[in-house]
Short mmCIF file of N, CA, C and O in Angstrom, two decimals:
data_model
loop_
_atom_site.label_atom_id
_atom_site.label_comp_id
_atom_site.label_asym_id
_atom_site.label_seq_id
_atom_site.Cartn_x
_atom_site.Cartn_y
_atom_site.Cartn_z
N UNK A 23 22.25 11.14 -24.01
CA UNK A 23 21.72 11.17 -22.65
C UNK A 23 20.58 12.19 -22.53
O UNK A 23 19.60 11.94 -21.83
N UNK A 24 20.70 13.40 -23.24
CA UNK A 24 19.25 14.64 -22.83
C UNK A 24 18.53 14.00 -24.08
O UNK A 24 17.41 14.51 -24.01
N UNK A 25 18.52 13.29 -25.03
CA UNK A 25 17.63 12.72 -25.60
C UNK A 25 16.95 11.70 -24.93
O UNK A 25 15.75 11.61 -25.21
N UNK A 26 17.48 10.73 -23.95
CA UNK A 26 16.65 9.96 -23.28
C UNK A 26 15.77 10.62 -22.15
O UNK A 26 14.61 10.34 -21.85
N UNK A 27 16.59 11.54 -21.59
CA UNK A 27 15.69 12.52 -20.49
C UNK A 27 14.49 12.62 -21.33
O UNK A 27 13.46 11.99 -21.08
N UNK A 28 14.62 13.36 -22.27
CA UNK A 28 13.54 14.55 -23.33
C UNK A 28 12.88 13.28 -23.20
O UNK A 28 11.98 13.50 -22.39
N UNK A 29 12.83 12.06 -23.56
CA UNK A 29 11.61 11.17 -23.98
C UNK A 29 11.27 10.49 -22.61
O UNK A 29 10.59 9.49 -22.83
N UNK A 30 11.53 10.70 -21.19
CA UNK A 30 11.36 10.35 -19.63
C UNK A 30 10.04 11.42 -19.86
O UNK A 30 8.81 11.32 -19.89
N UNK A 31 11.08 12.53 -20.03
CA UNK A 31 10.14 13.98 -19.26
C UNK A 31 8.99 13.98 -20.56
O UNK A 31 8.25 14.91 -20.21
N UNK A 32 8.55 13.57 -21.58
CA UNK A 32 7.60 13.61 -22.28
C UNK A 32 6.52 13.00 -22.25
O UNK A 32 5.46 13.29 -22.80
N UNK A 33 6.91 11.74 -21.29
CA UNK A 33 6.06 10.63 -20.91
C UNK A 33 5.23 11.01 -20.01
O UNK A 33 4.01 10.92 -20.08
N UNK A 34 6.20 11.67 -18.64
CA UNK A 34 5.64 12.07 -17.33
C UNK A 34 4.58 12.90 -17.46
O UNK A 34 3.58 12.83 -16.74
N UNK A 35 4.79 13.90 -18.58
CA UNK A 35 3.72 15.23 -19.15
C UNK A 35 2.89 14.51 -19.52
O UNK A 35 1.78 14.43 -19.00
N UNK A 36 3.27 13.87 -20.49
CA UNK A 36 1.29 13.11 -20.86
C UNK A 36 0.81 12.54 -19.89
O UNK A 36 -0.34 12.86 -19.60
N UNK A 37 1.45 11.56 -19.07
CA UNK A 37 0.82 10.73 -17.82
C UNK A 37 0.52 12.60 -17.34
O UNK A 37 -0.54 12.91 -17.89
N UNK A 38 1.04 13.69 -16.62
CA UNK A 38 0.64 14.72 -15.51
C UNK A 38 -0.72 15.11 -16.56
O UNK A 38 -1.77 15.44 -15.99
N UNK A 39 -0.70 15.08 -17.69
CA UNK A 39 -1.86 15.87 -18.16
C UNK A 39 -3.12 14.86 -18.29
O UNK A 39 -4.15 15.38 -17.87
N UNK A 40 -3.29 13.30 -18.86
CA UNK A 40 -4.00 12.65 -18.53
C UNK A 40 -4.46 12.95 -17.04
O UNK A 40 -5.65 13.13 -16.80
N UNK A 41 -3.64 13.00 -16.20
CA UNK A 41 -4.14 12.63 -14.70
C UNK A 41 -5.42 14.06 -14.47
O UNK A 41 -6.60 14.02 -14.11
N UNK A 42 -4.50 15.23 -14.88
CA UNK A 42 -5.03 16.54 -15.05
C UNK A 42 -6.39 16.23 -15.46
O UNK A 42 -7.27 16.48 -14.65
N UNK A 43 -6.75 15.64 -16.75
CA UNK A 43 -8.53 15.80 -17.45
C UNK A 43 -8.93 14.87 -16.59
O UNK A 43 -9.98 15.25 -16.08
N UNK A 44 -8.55 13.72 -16.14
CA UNK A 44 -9.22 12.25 -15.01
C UNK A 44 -10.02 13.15 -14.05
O UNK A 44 -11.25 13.18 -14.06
N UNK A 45 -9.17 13.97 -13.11
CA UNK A 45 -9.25 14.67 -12.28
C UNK A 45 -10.22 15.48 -12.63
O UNK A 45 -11.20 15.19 -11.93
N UNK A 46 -10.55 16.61 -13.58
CA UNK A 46 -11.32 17.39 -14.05
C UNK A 46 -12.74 16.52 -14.15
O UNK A 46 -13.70 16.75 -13.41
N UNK A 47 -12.74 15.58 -15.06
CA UNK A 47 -13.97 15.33 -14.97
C UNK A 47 -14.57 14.13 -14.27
O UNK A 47 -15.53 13.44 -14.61
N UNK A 48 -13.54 14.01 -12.88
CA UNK A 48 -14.50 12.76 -11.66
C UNK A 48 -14.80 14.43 -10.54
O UNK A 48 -15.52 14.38 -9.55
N UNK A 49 -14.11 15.70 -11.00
CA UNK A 49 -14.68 16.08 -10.44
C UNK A 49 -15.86 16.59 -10.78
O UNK A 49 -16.82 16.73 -10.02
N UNK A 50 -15.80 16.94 -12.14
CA UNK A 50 -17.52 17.55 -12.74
C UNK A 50 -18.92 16.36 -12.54
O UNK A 50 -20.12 16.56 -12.33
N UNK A 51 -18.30 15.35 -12.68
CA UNK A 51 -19.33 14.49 -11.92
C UNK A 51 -19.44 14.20 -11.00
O UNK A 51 -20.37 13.41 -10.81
N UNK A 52 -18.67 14.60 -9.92
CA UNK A 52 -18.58 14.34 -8.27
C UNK A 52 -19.82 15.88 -8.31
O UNK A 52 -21.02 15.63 -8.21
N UNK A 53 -19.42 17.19 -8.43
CA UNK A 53 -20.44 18.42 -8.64
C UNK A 53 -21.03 18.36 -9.31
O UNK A 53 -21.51 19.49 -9.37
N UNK A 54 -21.69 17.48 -10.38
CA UNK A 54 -23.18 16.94 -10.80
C UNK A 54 -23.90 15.93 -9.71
O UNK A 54 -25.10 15.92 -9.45
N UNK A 55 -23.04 15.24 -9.24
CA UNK A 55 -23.99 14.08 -7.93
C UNK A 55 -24.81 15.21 -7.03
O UNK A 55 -26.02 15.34 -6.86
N UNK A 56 -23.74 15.96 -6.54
CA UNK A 56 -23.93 16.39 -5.15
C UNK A 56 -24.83 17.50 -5.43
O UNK A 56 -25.38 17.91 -4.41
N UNK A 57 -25.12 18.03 -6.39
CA UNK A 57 -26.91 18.84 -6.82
C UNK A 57 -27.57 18.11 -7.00
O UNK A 57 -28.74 18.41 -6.78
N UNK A 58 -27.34 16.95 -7.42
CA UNK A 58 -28.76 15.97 -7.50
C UNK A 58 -29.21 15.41 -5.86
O UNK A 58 -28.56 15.25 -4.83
N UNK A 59 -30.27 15.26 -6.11
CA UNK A 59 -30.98 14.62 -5.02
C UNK A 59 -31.27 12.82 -4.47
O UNK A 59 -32.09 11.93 -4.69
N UNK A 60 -29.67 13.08 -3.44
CA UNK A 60 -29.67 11.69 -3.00
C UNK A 60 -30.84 11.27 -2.10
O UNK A 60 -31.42 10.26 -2.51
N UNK A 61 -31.20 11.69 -1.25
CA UNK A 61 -32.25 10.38 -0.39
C UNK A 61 -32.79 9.91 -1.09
O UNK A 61 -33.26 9.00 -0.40
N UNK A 62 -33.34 9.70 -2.52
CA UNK A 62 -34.22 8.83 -2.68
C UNK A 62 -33.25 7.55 -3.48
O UNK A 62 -33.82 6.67 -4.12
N UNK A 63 -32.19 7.57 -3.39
CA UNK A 63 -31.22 7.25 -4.38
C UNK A 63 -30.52 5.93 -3.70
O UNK A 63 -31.44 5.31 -3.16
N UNK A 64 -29.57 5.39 -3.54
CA UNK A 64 -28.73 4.68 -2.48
C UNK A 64 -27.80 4.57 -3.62
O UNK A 64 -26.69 4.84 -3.16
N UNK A 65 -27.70 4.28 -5.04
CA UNK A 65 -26.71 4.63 -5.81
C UNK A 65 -25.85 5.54 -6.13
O UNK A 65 -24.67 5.57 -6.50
N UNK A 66 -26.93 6.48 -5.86
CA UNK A 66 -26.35 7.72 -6.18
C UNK A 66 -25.02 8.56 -4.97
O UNK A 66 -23.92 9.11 -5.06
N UNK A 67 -25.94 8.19 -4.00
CA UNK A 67 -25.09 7.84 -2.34
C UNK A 67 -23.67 7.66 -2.12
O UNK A 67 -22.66 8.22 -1.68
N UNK A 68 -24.13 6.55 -2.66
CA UNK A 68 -22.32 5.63 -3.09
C UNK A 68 -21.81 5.96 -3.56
O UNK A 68 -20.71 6.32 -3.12
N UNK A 69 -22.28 6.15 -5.27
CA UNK A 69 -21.53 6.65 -6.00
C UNK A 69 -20.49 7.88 -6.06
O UNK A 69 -19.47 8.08 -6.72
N UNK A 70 -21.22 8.66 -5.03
CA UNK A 70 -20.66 10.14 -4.37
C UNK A 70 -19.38 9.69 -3.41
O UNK A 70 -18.32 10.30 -3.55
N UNK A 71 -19.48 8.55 -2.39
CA UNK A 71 -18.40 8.46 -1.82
C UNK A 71 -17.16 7.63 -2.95
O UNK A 71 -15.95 7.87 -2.99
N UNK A 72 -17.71 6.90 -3.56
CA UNK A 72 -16.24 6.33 -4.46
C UNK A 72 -15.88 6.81 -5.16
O UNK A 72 -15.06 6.20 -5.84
N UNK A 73 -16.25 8.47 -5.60
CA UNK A 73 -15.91 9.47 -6.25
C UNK A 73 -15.02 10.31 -5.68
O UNK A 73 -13.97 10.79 -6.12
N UNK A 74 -15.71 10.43 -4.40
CA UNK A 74 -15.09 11.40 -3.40
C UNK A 74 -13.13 10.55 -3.31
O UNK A 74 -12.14 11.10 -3.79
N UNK A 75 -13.14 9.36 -2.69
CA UNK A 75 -12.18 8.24 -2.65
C UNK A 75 -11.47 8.78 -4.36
O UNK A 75 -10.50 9.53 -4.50
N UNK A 76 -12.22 8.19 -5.42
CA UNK A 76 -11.04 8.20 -6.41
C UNK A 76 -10.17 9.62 -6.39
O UNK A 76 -8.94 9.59 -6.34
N UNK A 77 -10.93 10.85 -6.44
CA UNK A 77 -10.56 11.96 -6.17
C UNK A 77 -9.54 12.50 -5.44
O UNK A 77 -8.66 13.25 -5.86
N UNK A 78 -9.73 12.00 -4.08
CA UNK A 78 -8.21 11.99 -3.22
C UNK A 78 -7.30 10.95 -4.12
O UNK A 78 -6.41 11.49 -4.78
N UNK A 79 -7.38 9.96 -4.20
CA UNK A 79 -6.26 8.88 -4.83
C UNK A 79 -5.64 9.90 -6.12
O UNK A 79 -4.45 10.18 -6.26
N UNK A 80 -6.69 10.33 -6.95
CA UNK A 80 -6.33 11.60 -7.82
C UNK A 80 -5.51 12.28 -7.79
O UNK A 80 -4.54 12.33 -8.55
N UNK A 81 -5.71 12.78 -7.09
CA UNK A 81 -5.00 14.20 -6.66
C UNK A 81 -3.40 14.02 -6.13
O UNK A 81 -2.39 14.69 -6.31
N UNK A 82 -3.72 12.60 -5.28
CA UNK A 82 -2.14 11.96 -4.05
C UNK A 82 -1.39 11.93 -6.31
O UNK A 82 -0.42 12.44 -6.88
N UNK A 83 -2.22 11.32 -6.63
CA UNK A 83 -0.99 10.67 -8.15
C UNK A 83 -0.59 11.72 -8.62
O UNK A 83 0.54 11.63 -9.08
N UNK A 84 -1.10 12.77 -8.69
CA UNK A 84 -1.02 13.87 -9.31
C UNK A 84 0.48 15.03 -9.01
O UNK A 84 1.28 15.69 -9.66
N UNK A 85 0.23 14.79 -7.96
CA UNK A 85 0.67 15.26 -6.97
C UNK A 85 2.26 14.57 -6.90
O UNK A 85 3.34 15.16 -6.84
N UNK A 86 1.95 13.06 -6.92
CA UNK A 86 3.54 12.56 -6.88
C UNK A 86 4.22 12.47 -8.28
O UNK A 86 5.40 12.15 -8.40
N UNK A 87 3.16 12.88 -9.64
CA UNK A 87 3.78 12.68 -10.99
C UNK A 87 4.91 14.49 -11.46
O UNK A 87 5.73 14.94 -12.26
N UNK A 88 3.97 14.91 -10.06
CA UNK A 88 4.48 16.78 -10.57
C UNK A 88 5.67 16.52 -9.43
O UNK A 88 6.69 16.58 -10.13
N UNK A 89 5.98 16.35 -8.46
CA UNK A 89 7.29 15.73 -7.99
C UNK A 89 8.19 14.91 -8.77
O UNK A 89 9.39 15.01 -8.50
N UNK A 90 7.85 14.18 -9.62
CA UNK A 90 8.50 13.77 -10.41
C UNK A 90 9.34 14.26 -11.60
O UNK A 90 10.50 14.03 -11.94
N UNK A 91 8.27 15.07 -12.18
CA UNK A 91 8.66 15.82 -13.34
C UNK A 91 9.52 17.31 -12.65
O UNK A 91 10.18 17.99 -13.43
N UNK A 92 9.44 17.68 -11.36
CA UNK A 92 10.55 18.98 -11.21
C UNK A 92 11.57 18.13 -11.08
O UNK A 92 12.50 18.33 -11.85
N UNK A 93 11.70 17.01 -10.15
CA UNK A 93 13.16 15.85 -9.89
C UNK A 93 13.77 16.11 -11.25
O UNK A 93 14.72 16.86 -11.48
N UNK A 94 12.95 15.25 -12.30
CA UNK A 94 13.45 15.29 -13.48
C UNK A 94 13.97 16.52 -14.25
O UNK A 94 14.88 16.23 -15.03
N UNK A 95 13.60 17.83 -14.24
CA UNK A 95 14.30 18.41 -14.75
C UNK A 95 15.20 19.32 -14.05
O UNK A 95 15.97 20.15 -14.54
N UNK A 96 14.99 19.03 -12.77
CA UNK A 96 16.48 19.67 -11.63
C UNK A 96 17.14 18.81 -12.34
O UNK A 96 17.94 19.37 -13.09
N UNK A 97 17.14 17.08 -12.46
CA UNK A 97 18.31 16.66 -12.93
C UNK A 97 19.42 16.86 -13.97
O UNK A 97 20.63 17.06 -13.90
N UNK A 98 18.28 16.68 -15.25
CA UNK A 98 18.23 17.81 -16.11
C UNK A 98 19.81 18.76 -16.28
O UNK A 98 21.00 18.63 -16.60
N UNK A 99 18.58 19.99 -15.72
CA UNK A 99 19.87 21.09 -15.07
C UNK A 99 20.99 20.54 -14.78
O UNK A 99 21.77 20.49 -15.73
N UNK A 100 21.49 19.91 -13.38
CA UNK A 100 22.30 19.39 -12.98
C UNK A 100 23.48 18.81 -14.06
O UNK A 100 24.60 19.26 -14.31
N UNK A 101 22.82 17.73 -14.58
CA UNK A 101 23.57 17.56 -15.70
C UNK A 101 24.49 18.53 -16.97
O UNK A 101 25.67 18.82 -17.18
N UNK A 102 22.96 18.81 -17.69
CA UNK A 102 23.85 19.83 -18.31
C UNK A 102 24.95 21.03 -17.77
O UNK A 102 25.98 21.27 -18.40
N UNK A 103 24.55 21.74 -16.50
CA UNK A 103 25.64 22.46 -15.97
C UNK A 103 26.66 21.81 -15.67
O UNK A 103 27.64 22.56 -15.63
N UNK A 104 27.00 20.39 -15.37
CA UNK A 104 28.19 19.60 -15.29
C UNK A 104 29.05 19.05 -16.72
O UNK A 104 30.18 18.64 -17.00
N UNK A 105 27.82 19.32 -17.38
CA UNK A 105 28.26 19.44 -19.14
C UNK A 105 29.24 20.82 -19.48
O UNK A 105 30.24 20.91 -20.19
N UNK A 106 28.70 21.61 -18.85
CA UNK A 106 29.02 23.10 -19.23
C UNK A 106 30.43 23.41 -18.47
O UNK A 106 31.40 23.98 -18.97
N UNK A 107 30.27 22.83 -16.97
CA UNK A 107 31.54 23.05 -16.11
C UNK A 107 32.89 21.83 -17.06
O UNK A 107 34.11 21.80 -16.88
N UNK A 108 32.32 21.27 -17.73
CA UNK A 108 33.36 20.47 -17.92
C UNK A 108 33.96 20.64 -19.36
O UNK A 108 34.93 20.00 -19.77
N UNK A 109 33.31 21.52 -20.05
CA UNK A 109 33.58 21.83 -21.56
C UNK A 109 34.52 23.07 -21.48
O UNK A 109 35.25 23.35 -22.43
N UNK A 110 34.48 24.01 -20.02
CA UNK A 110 35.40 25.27 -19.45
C UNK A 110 36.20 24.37 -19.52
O UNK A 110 36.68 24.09 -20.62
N UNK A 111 36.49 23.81 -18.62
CA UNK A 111 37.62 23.13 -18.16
C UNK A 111 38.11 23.08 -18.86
O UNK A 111 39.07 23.83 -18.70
N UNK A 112 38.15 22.40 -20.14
CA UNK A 112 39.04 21.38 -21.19
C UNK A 112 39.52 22.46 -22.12
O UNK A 112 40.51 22.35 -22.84
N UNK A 113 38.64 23.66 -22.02
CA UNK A 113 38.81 24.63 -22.89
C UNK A 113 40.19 25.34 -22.40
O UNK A 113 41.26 25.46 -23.00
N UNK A 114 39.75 25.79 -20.97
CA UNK A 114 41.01 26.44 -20.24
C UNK A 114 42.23 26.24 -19.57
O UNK A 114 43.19 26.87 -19.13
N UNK A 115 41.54 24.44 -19.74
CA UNK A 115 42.98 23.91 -19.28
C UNK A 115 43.28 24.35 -17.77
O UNK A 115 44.37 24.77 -17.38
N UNK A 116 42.00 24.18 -16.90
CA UNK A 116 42.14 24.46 -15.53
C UNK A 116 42.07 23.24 -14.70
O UNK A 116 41.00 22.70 -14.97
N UNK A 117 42.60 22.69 -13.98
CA UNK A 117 42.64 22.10 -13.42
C UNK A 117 41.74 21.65 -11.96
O UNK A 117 41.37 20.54 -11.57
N UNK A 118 41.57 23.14 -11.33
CA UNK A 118 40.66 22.87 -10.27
C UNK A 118 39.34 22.65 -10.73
O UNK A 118 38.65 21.81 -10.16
N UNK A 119 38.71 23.61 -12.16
CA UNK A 119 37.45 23.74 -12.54
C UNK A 119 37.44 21.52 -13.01
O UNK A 119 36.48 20.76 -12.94
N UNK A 120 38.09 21.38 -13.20
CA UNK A 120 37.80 20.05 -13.86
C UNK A 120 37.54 19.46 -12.47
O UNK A 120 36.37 19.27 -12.13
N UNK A 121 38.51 19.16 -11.69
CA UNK A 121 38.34 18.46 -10.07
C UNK A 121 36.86 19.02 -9.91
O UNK A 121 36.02 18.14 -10.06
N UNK A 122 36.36 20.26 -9.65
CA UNK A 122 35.08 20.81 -9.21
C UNK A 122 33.62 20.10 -10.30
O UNK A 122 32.44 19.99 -9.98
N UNK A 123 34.26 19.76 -11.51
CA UNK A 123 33.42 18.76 -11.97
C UNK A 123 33.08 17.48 -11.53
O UNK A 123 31.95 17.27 -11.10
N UNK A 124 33.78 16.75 -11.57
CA UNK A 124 33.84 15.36 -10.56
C UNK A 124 33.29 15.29 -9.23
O UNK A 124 33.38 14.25 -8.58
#
């Protein structure tokens, strides 16, 4: 089971870090447009707002992949400490600690 996590949460990191360089460089070219000189341009114009657009969309993914990846390793946690509460138990032969597992 933390072997399938480990290969969830490995995925999410490359997808958070892809998203990370996407982000980096629509923004270095969003701050290359916007020193250049649009009025004479109408491409260039545009190009600045569907930059601006991917950028937010950017950021919203970004944003919901790093929500993702703390979920995932609260769960994580969760788990294994229910691993841990339940390996006492069996050890000590307690009865409530086992119920408090469940």
């Amino acid at each position: 089971m933390i072997t399938a996590c480990a290969i969830v949460v490995n995925g999410l990191i490359v997808r958070y870090g892809s998203l990370g360089d996407r982000l980096r460089i629509v923004n270095h070219e969003l701050s290359d447009l916007q020193e250049s000189d649009l009025a004479h341009n109408q491409n260039k114009a545009q190009r600045l707002q569907e930059l601006e657009s991917l950028l937010r969309d950017l950021l919203k993914h970004h944003h919901f992949v790093h929500d993702a990846l703390v979920l995932t390793y609260t769960s994580i946690l969760v788990f294994m400490l229910d691993m841990l509460v339940i390996a006492i138990a069996v050890a000590t032969n307690a009865s409530w600690l086992s119920q408090m597992a469940l």
